[in-house]
Coordinates of C-alpha atoms and ligand atoms in Angstrom, one line a residue:
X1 CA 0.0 0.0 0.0
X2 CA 3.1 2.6 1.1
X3 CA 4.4 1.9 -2.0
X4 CA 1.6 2.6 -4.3
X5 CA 0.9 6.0 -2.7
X6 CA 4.7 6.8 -3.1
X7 CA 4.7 5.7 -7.0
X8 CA 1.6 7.7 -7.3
X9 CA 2.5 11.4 -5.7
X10 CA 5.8 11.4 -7.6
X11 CA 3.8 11.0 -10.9
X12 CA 1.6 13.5 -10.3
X13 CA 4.2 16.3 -10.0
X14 CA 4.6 18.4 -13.1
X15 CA 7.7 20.3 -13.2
X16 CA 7.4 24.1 -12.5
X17 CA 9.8 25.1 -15.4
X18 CA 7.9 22.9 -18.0
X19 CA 4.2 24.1 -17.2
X20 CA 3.6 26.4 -13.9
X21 CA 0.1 26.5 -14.4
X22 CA -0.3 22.8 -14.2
X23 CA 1.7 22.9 -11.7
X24 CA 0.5 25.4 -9.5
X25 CA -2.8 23.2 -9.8
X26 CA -0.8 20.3 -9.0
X27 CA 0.1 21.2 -5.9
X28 CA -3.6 22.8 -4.7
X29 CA -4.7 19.8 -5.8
X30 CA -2.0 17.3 -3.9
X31 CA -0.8 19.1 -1.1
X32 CA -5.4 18.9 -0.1
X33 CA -5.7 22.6 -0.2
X34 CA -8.8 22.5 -2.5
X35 CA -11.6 20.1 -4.4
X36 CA -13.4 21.1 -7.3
X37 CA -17.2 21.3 -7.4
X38 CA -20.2 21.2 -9.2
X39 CA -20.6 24.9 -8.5
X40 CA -18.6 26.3 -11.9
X41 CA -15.9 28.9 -10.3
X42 CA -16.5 27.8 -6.6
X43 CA -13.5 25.5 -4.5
X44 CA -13.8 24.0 -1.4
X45 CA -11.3 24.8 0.4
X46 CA -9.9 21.8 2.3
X47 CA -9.0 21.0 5.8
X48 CA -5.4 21.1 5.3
X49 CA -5.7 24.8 2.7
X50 CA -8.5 26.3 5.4
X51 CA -5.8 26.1 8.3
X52 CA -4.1 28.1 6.7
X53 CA -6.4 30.5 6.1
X54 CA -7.3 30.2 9.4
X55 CA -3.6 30.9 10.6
X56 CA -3.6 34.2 7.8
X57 CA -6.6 35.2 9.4
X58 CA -5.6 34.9 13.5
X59 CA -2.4 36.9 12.1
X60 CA -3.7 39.7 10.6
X61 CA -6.9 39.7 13.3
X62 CA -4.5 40.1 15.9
X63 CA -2.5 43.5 14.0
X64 CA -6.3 45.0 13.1
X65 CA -6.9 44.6 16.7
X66 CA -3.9 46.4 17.5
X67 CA -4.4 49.3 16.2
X68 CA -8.0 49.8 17.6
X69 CA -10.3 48.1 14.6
X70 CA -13.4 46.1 15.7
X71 CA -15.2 43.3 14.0
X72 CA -18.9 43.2 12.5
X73 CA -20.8 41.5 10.2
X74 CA -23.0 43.1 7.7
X75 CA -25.3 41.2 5.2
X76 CA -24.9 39.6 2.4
X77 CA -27.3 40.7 0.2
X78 CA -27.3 44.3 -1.0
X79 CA -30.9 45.8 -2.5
X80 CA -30.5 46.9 -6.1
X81 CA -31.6 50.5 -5.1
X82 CA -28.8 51.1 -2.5
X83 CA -25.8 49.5 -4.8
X84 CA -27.1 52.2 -7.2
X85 CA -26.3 55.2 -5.4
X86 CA -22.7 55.5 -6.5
X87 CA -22.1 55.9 -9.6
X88 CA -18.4 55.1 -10.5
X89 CA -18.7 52.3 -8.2
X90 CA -21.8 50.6 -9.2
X91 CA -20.5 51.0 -12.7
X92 CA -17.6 49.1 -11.6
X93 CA -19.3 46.2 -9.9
X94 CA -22.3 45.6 -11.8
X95 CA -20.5 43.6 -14.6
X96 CA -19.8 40.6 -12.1
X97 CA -22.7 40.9 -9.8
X98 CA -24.9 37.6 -8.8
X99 CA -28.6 38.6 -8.4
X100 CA -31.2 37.4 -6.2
X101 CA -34.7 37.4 -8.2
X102 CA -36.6 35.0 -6.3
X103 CA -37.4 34.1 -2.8
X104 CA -38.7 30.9 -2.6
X105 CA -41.4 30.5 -5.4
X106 CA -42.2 34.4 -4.9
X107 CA -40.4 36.8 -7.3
X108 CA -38.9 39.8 -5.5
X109 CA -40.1 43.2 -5.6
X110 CA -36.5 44.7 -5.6
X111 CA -33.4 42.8 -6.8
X112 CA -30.9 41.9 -4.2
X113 CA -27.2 41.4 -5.3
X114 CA -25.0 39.2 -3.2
X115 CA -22.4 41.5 -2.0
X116 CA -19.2 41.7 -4.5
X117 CA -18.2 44.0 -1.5
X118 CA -19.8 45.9 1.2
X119 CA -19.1 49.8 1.0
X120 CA -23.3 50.4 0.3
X121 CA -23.9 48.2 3.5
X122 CA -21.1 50.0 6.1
X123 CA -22.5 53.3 4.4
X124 CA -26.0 52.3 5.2
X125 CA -24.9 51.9 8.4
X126 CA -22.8 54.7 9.0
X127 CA -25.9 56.8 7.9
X128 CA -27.6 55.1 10.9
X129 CA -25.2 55.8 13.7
X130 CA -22.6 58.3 12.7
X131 CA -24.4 62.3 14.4
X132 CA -21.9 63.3 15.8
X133 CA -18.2 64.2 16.0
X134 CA -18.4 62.2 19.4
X135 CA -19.4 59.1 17.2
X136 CA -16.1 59.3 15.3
X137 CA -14.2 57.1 14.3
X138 CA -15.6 54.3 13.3
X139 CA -12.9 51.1 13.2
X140 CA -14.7 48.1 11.6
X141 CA -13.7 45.1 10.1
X142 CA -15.6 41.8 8.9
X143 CA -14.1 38.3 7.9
X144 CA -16.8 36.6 4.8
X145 CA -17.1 35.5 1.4
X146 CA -18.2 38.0 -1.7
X147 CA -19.2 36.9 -5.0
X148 CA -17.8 38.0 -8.5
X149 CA -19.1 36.5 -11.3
X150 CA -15.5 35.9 -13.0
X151 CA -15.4 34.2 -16.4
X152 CA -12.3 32.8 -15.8
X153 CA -11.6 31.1 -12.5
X154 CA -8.6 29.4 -10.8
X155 CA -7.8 28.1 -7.2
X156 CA -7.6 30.7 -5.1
X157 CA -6.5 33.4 -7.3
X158 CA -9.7 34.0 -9.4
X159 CA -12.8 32.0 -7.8
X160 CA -16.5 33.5 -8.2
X161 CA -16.8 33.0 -4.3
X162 CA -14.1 34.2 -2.3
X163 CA -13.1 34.5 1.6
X164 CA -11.5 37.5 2.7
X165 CA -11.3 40.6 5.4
X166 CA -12.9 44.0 4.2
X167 CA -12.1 47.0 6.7
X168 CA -14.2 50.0 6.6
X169 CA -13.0 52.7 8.4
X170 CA -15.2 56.7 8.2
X171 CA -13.2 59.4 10.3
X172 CA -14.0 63.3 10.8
X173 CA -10.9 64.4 8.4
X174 CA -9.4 63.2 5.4
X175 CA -5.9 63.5 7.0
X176 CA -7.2 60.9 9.3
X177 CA -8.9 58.5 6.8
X178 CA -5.5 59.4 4.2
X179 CA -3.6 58.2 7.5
X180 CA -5.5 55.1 7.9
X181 CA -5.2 54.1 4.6
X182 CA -1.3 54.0 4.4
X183 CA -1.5 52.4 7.4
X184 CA -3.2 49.2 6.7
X185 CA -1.2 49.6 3.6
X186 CA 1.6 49.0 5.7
X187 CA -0.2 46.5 8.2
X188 CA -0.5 44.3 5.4
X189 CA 3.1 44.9 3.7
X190 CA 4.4 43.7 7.2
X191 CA 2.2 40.9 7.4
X192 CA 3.4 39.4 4.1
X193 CA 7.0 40.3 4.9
X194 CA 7.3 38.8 8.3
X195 CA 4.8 36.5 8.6
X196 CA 4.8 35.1 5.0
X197 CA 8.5 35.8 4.2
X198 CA 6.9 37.1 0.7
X199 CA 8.9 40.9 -0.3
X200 CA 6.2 43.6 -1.9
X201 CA 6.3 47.2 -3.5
X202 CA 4.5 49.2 -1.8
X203 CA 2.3 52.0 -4.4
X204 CA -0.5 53.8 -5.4
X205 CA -2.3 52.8 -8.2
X206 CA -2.7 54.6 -11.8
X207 CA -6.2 56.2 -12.2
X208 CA -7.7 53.8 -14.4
X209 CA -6.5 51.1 -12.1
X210 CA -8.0 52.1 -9.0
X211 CA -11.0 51.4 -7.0
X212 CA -15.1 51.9 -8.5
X213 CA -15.3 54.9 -6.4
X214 CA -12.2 55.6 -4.8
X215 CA -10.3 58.9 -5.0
X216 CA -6.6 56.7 -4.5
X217 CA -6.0 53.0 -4.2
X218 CA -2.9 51.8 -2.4
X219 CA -1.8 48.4 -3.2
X220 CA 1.4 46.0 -2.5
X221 CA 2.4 44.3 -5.4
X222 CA 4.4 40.5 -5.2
X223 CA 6.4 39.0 -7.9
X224 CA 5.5 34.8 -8.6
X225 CA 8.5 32.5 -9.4
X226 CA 7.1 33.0 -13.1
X227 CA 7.9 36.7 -13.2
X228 CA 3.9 37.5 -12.5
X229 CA 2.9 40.4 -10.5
X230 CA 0.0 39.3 -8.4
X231 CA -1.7 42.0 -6.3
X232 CA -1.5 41.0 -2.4
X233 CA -3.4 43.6 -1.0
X234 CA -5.5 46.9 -1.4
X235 CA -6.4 49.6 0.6
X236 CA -8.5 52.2 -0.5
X237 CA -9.4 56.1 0.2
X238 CA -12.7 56.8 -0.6
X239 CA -12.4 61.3 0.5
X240 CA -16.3 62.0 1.0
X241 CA -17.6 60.8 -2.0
X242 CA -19.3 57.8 -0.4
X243 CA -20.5 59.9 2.8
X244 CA -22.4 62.5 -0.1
X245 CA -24.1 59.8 -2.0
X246 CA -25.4 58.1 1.2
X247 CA -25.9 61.1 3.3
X248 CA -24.1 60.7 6.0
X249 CA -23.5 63.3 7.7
X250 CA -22.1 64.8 11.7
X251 CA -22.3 67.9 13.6
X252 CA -18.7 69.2 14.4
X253 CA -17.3 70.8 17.2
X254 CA -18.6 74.1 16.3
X255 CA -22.0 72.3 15.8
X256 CA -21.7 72.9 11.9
X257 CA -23.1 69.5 8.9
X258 CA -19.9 67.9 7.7
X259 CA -19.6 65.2 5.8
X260 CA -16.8 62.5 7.0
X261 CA -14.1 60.4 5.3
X262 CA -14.0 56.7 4.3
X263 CA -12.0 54.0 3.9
X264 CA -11.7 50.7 2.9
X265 CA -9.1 47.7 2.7
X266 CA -8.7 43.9 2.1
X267 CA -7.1 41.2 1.3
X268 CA -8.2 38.0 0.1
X269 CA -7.9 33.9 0.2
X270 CA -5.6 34.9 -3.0
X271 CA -2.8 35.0 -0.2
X272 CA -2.6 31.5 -0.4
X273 CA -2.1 31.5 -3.8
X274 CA 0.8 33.7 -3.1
X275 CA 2.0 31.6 -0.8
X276 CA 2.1 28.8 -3.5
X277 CA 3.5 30.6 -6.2
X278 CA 6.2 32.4 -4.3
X279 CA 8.1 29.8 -2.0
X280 CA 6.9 26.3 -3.6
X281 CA 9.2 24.3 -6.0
X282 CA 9.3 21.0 -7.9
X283 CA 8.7 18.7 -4.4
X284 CA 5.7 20.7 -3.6
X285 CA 4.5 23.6 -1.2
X286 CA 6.7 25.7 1.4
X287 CA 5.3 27.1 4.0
X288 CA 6.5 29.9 6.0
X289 CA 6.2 28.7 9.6
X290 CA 3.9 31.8 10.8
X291 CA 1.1 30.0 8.9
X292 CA 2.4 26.4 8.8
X293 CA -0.8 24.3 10.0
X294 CA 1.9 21.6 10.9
X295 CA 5.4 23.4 11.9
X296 CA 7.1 20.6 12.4
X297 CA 6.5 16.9 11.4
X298 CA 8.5 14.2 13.3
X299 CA 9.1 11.0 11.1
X300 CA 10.7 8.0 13.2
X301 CA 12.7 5.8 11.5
X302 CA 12.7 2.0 11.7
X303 CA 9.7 2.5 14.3
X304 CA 9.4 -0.6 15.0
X305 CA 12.1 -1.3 16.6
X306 CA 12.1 -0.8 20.4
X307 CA 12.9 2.3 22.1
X308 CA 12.3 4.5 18.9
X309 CA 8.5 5.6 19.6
X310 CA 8.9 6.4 22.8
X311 CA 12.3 8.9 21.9
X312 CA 9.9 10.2 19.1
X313 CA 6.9 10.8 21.6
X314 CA 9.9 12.5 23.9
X315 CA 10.4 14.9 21.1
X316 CA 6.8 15.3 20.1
X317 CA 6.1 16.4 23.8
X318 CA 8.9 18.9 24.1
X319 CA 8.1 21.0 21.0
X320 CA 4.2 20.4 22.0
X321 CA 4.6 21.9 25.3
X322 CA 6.3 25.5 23.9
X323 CA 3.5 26.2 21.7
X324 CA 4.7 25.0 18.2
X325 CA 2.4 23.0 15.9
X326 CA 4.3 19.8 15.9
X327 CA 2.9 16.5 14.3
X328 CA 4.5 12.9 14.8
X329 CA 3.8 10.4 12.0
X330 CA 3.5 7.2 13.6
X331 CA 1.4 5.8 11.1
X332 CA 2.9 2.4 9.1
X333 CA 3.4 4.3 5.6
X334 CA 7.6 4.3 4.5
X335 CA 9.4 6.7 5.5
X336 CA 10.2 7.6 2.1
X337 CA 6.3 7.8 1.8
X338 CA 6.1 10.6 4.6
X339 CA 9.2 12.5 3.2
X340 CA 7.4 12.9 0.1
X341 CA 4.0 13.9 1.6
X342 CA 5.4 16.5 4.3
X343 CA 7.7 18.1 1.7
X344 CA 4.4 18.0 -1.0
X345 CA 2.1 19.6 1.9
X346 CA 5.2 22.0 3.0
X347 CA 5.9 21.7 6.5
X348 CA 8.7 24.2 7.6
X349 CA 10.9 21.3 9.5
X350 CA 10.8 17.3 9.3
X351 CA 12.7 15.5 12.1
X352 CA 14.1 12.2 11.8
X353 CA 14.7 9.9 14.6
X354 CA 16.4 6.0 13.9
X355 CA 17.8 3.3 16.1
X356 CA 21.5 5.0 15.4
X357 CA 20.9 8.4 15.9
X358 CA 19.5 7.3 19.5
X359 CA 22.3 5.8 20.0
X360 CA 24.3 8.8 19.9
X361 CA 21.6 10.5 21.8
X362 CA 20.8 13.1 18.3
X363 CA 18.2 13.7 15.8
X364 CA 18.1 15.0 12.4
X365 CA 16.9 17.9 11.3
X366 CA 15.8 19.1 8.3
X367 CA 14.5 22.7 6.5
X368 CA 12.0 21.8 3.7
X369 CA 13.1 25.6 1.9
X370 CA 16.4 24.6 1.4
X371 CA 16.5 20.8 1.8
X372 CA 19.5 21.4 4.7
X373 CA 20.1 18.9 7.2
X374 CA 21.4 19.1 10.6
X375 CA 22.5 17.0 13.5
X376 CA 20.9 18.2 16.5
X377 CA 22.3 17.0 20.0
X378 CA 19.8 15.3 22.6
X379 CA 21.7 16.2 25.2
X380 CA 20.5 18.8 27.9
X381 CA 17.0 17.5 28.5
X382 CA 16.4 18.0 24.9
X383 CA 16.8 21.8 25.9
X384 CA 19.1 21.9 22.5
X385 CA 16.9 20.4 20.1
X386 CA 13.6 22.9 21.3
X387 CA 16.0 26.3 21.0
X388 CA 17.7 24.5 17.2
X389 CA 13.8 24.0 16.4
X390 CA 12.5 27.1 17.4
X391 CA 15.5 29.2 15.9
X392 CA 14.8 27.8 13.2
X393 CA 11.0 28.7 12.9
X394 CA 11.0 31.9 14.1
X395 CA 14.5 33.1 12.7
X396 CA 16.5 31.2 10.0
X397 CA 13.3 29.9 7.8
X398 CA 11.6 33.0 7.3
X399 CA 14.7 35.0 7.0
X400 CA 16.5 32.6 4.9
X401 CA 12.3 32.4 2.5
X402 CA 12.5 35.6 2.5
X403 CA 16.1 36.1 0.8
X404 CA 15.3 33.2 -1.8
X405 CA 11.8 35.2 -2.9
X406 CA 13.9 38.3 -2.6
X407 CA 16.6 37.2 -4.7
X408 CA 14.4 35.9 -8.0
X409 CA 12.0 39.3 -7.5
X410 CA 15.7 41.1 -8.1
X411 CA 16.9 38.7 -10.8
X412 CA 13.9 39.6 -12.8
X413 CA 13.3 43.3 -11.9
X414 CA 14.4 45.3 -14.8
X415 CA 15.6 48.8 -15.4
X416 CA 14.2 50.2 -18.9
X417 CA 14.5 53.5 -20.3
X418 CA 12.7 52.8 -23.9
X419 CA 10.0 50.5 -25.1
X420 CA 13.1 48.6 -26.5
X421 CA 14.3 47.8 -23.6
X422 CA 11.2 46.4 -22.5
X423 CA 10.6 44.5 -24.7
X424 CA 14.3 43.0 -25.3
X425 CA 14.7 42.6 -21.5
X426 CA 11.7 40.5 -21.2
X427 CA 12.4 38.5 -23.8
X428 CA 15.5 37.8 -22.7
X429 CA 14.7 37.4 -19.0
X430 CA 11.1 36.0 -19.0
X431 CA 8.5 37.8 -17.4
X432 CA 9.5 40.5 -14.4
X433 CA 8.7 43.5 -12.9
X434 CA 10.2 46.5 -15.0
X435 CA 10.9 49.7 -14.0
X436 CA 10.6 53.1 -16.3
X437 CA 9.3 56.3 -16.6
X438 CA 5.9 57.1 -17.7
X439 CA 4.5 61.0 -17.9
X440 CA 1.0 60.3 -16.3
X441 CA -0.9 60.1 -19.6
X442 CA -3.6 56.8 -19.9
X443 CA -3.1 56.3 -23.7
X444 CA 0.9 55.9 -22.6
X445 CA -0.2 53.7 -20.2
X446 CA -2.6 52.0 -22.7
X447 CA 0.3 51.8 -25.1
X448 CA 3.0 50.3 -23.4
X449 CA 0.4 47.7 -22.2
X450 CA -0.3 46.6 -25.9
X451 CA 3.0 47.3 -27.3
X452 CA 5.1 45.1 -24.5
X453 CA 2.2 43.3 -23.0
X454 CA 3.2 44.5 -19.0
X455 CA 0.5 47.1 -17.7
X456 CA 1.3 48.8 -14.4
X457 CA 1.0 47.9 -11.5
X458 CA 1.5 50.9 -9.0
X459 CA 3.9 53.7 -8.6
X460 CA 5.6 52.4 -5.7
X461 CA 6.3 55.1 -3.0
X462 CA 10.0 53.9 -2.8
X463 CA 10.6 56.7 -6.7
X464 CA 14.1 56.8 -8.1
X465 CA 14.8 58.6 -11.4
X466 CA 15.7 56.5 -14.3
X467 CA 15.4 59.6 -16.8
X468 CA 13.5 62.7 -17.7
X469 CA 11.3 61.2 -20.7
X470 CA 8.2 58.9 -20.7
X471 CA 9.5 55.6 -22.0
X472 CA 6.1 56.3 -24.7
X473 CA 5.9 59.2 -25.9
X474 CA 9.4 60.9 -24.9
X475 CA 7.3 63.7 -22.9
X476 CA 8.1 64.9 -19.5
X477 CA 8.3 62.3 -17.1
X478 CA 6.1 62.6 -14.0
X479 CA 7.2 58.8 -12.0
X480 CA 8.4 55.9 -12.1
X481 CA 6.4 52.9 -12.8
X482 CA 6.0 49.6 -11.8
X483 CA 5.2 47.7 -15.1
X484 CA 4.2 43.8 -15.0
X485 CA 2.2 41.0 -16.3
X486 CA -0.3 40.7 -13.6
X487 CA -2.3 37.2 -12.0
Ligands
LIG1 ZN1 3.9 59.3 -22.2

């Protein structure tokens, strides 16, 4: 039986240089992070892919916390009437919007979307409970799914039925709500750089990219081991565009009408996909420890023999008692068998344990990222092993993830100063982020999209001059622009 399972994974990998799609689904597909369905466009998302969610979510709970956010939980329909009353951002949604007609046999009197995203709701609210300055701000946050009728659908990073976090914030300035919006800008940018060893830009978005309704969109931007951009992360300022349409309105200080400030942010189960497409190679997943749903997977060898369970178990109880997420495979597949299935699903740090290396009182231990091994001493009340392990989950693995995603997003950044360049650099190269100089106008933006196929991604905050001219037309440069092929 061991055997068969073995023969059977190894098949099933497709090499990430030959085909990265296939094996991007290849992994959500053997590593038990998702099932298809009979809903077209819908996943379930699997024991093994919704712990990690779960872990995303605790994370980033925790930071929203923080910083003063609460959590709420709005509906998840939205009447037709009140998704109408902004313009730009019903003009937005309305193309991918699921309607409810019916309700039971009885048709509806007024259609009722399910929510692609909830600004109408929270300003429906606001309307409701937002007088005064007194009431101000308001710090809320909900965790759900939102529907998107996308034509196009892949696991995790395009689904018609997503999870995710959507912040609303409203504030009595638009210093304030401006403030907040950088700051969960940079809420999230550390949360993918610590906790998911994953580097981003950090930018604003063009206008034609930005949010139905927003005034700016801020975004972080990640490059896949492909050379793909995928957007991590949005967070959006609305100014008081939202507060006019919907009324909503306080009395100041001075006891003067004033209409507040908005903001919202989110990110989305598409961290996963991230996740995949950043760290994983050829055996499988990596997972950065933060998120791991298994941290550590102990794998005994010859178990059979006497004395090597209970050492294992010795182990097992250590790491379990200091908080770390520590499975022991006792089960009677090979151990070639659970090699292959913990480096497939990702966990950060496999331990082996054998007759010989009890024998001189050490284990092994190895980092799935780089495939290193080590020799840990037993020695000490197994004091040695718990600080080796633990360095290495909170220290050396995310560090040493964060360097190897750091050091491809570098390899394949290019500099261009002409629509030459771009397009000699990336065929040369493969797909990357480039950097060059664009003068502000859409049709430039438009061109260098058709032309070299990268459209922009943001004009990250971190500018350096790379020239004077717009790459397109040779006019008077205004930034520098983060150009890519985008997930
Ligand atoms: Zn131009």
């Amino acid at each position: 039986m061991a055997k068969k399972s073995n023969n059977k994974m190894v098949e099933a990998i497709t090499s990430m240089d030959e085909d990265f799609a296939k094996w991007y689904t290849d992994i959500c597909k053997k590593a038990e992070l998702v099932e298809y369905t009979s809903v077209k466009g819908c996943m379930v998302i699997r024991p093994y892919g919704y712990a990690i969610w779960e872990n995303i979510q605790k994370d980033l709970d925790a930071r929203f916390k923080a910083l003063g956010h609460e959590n709420v939980c709005m509906p998840m329909f939205i009447p037709e009437s009140l998704l109408n009353k902004e313009k730009d951002h019903v003009e937005g949604f309305a193309p991918e919007v699921a309607w409810v007609t019916h309700g039971g046999s009885e048709k509806l009197e007024e259609r009722l979307c399910v929510r692609p995203t909830s600004e109408t709701l929270f300003c429906e609210h606001y309307a409701n409970i937002v007088h005064s300055y007194r009431d101000l701000p308001k710090l809320y946050n909900q965790w759900v799914s939102v529907v998107r009728w996308e034509k196009t659908t892949r696991p995790f990073l395009r689904s018609r039925e997503f999870l995710w976090q959507e912040g609303h914030t409203i504030h009595a300035t638009a210093e304030e709500a401006i403030a907040e919006t950088e700051q969960m800008l940079n809420v999230y940018a550390d949360f993918c750089e610590q906790s998911l060893a994953m580097p981003v830009v950090k930018g604003k978005k063009t206008e034609s990219d930005k949010f139905a309704g927003a005034e700016s969109t801020y975004a972080i931007e990640a490059l896949m081991h492909d050379g793909k951009a995928l957007q991590a992360g949005t967070s959006h300022y609305f100014g008081d565009g939202f507060a006019k349409a919907f009324d909503i309105q306080f009395t100041n200080k001075d006891n003067q009408k004033q209409y507040p400030h908005q903001t919202s942010w989110g990110v989305t189960t598409r961290l996963i996909g991230a996740v995949i497409m950043t760290h994983g190679d050829d055996s499988g997943l990596v997972l950065p420890p933060a998120v791991a749903p298994v941290q550590v997977v102990i794998v005994p060898i010859a178990q059979f023999k006497e004395g090597v369970l209970d050492e294992a178990k010795k182990l097992y109880e250590k790491l379990k008692a200091c908080g770390v997420r520590v499975k022991l495979d006792d089960s009677d597949n090979s151990p070639g068998w659970k090699f292959a299935e913990y480096e497939m699903k990702g966990v950060p740090v496999r331990v082996e344990i054998g007759p010989k290396d009890i024998e001189n009182c050490q284990c092994v231990v190895a980092a799935r990222y780089n495939g290193e091994k080590t020799t840990v001493s037993l020695e000490n009340e197994l004091e040695t092993f718990k600080d080796t392990v633990i360095e290495m989950l909170e220290k050396t693995i995310p560090a040493g993830m964060y360097e190897k995603a750091l050091a491809n997003r570098t390899k394949r950044t290019y500099r261009c100063h002409s629509m030459e360049e771009i397009t000699e650099a990336l065929e040369k190269n493969g797909d990357g982020f480039v950097e060059a100089m664009w003068c502000g106008d859409e049709a430039c933006e438009d061109k260098i999209k058709e032309v070299t196929g990268v459209g922009s991604r943001c004009i990250p905050f971190h500018q350096e001059n790379l020239g004077d001219k717009c790459v397109c037309c040779g006019k008077e440069a205004k930034c520098m622009v983060l150009w890519g092929k985008a997930y």
